[in-house]
CSV table of C-alpha atoms in Angstrom, one decimal:
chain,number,residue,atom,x,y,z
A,1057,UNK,CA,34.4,12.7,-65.5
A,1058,UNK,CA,33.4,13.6,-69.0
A,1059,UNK,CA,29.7,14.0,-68.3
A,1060,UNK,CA,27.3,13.6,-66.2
A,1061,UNK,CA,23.4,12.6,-66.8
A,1062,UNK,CA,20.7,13.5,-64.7
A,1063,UNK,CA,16.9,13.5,-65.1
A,1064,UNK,CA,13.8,12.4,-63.7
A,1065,UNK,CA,12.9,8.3,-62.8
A,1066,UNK,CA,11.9,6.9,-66.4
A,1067,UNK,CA,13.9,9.3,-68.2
A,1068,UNK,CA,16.6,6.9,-68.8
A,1069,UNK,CA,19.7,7.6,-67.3
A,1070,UNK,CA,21.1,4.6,-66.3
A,1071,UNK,CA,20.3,3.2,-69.9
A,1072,UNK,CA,21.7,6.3,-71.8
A,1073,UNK,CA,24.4,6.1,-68.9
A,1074,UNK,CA,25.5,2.8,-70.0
A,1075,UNK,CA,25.4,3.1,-73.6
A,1076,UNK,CA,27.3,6.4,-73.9
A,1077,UNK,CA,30.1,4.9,-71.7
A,1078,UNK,CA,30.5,2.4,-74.5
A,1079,UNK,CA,30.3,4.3,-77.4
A,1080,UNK,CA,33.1,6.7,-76.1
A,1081,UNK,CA,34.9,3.4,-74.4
A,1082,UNK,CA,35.3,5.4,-70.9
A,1083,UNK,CA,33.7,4.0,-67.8
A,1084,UNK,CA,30.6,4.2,-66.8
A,1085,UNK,CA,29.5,5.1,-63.0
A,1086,UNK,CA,26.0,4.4,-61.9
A,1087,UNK,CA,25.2,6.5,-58.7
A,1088,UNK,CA,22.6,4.3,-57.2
A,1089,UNK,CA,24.8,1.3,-58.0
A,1090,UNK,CA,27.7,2.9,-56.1
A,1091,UNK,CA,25.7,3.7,-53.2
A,1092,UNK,CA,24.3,0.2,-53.3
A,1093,UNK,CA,27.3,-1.1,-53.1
A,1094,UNK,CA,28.2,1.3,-50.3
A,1095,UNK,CA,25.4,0.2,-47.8
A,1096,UNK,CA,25.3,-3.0,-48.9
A,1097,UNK,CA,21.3,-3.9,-49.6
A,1098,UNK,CA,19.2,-2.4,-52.8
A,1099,UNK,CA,18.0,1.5,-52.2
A,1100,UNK,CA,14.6,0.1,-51.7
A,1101,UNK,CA,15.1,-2.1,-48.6
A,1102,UNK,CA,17.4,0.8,-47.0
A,1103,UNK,CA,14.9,3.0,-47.3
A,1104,UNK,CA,12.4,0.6,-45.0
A,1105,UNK,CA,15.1,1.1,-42.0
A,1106,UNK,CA,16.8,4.0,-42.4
A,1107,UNK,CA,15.9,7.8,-43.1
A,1108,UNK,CA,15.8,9.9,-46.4
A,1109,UNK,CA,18.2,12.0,-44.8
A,1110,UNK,CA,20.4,9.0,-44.0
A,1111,UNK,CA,20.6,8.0,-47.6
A,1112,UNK,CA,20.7,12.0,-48.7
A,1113,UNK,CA,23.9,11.9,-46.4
A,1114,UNK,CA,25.4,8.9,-48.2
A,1115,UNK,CA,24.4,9.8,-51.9
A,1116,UNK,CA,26.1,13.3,-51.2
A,1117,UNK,CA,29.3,11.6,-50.2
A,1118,UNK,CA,29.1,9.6,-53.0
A,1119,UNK,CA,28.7,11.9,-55.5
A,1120,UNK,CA,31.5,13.8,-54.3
A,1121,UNK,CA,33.9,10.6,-54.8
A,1122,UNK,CA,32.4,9.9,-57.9
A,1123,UNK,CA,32.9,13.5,-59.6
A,1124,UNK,CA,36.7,12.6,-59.3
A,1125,UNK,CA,36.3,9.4,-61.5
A,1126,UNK,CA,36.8,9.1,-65.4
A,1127,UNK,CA,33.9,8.3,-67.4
A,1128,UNK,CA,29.9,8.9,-67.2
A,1129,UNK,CA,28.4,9.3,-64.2
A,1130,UNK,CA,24.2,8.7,-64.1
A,1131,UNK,CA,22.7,10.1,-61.0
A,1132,UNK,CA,19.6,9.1,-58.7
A,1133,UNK,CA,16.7,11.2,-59.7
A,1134,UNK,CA,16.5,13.1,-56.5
A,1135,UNK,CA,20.2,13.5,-56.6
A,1136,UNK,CA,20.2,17.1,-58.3
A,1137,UNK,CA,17.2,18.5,-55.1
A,1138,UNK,CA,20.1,18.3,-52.3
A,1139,UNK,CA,23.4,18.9,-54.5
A,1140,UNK,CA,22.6,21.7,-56.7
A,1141,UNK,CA,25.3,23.8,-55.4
A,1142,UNK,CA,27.8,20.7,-56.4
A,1143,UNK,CA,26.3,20.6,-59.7
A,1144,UNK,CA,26.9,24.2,-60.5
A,1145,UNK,CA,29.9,24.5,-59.3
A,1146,UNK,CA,31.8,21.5,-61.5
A,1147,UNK,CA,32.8,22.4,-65.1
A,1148,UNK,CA,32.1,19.1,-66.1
A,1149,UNK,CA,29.2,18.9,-68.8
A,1150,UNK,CA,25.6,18.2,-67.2
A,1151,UNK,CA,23.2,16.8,-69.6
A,1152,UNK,CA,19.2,16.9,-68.3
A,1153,UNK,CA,17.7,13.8,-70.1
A,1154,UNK,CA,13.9,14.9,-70.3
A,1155,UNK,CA,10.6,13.1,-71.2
A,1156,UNK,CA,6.7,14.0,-71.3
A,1157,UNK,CA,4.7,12.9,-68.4
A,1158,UNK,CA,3.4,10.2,-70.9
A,1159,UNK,CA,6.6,8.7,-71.9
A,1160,UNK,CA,7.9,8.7,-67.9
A,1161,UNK,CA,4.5,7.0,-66.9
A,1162,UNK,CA,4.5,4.2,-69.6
A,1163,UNK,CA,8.5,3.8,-68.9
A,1164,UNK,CA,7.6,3.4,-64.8
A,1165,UNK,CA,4.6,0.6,-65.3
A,1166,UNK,CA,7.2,-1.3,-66.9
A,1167,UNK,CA,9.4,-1.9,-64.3
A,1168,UNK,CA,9.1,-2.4,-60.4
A,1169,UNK,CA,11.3,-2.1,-57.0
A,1170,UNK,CA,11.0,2.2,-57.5
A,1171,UNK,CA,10.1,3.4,-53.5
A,1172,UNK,CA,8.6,6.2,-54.8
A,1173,UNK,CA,6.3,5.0,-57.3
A,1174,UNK,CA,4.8,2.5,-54.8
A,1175,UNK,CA,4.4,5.4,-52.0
A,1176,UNK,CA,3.1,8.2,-54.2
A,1177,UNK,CA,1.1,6.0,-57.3
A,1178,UNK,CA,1.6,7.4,-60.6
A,1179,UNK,CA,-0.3,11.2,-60.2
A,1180,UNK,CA,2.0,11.8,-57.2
A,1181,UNK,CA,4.8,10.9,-59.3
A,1182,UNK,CA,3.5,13.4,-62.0
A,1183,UNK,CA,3.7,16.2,-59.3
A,1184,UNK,CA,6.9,15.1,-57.8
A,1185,UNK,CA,8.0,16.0,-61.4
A,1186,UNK,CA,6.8,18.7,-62.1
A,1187,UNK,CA,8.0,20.1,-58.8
A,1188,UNK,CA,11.7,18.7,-60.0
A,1189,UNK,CA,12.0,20.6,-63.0
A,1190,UNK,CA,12.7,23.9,-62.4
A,1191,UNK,CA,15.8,22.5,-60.4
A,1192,UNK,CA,17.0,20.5,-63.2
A,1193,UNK,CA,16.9,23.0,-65.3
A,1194,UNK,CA,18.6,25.3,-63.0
A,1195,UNK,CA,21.7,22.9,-63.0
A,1196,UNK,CA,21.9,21.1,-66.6
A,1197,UNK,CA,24.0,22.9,-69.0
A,1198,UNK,CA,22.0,21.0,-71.7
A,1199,UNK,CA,18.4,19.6,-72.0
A,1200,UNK,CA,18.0,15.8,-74.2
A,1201,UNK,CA,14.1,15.0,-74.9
A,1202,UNK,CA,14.2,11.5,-74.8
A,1203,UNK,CA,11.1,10.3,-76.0
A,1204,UNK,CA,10.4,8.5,-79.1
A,1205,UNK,CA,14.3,8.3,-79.0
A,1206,UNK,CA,16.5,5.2,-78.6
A,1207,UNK,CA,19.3,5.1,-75.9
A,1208,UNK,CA,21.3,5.1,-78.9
A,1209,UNK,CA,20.1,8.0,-80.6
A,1210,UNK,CA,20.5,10.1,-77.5
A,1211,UNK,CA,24.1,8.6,-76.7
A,1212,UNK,CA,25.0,10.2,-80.2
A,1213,UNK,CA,23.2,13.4,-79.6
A,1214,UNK,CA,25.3,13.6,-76.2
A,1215,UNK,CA,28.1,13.0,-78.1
A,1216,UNK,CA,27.7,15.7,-80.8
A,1217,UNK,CA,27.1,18.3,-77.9
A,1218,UNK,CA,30.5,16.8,-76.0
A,1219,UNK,CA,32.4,17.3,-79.2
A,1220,UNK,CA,31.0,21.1,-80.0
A,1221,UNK,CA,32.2,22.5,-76.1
């Protein structure tokens, strides 16, 4: 694994994930997609059946396998609260993509099909943030601000960053 991109929902990982893979022509490894494809239904509906802990207990293993692969790996955004210890302990480059409350909130109305958003509305998932970051922190080796930014724009910065270690 080259790098590996984590961050809050709306911080655009899996965008920034998919782009960087390109412009450095390795792979690119979506966590949620792998796990997806592990239980075999969209995160969404597996969270209507099955337990946080259940899926906690997947990701982990998943995340494991997938720190073995070549490429870019883009995580879940609660991925970093249960695996912090896995996180410090690789020597592979972690890369916290960051955004102001205002850019995540007008990035989430956009889309749909996010568990949390519909549980906890848009000031839980302001506090939910907020509570995040100091664990983010605690595990990136380097902090992107993504907003006002294209995917590109932050694809080269990773870049510049990959090439001065």
């Amino acid at each position: 694994m080259q790098a590996i991109i984590i961050g809050f929902m709306g911080s655009g990982k899996t965008t920034v994930g998919r782009e960087l893979s390109e412009s450095l022509n390795v792979n690119n490894h979506d966590l949620d997609e792998i796990i997806v494809n592990q239980i075999g239904e969209s995160i969404s509906s597996f969270f209507k059946t099955h337990s946080e802990a259940e899926f906690r207990k997947i990701e982990r293993q998943q995340l494991q396998k997938a720190m073995n692969l070549e490429g870019i790996l883009s995580t879940g955004g609660g991925t970093p609260m249960q695996n912090s210890q896995i996180f410090k302990a690789t020597s592979i480059p972690v890369f916290l993509l960051d955004a102001v409350d205002e850019t995540i909130l007008k990035r989430l109305t956009k889309e749909s099909g996010r568990p949390l958003v519909e549980k906890l509305g848009m000031d839980g998932i302001l506090q939910l943030k907020t509570k995040r970051q100091p664990a983010y922190e605690a595990i990136s080796d380097y902090i992107i601000h993504t907003d006002n930014k294209t995917p590109q724009a932050v694809s080269k910065e990773i870049i510049n960053k990959l090439r001065s270690r």
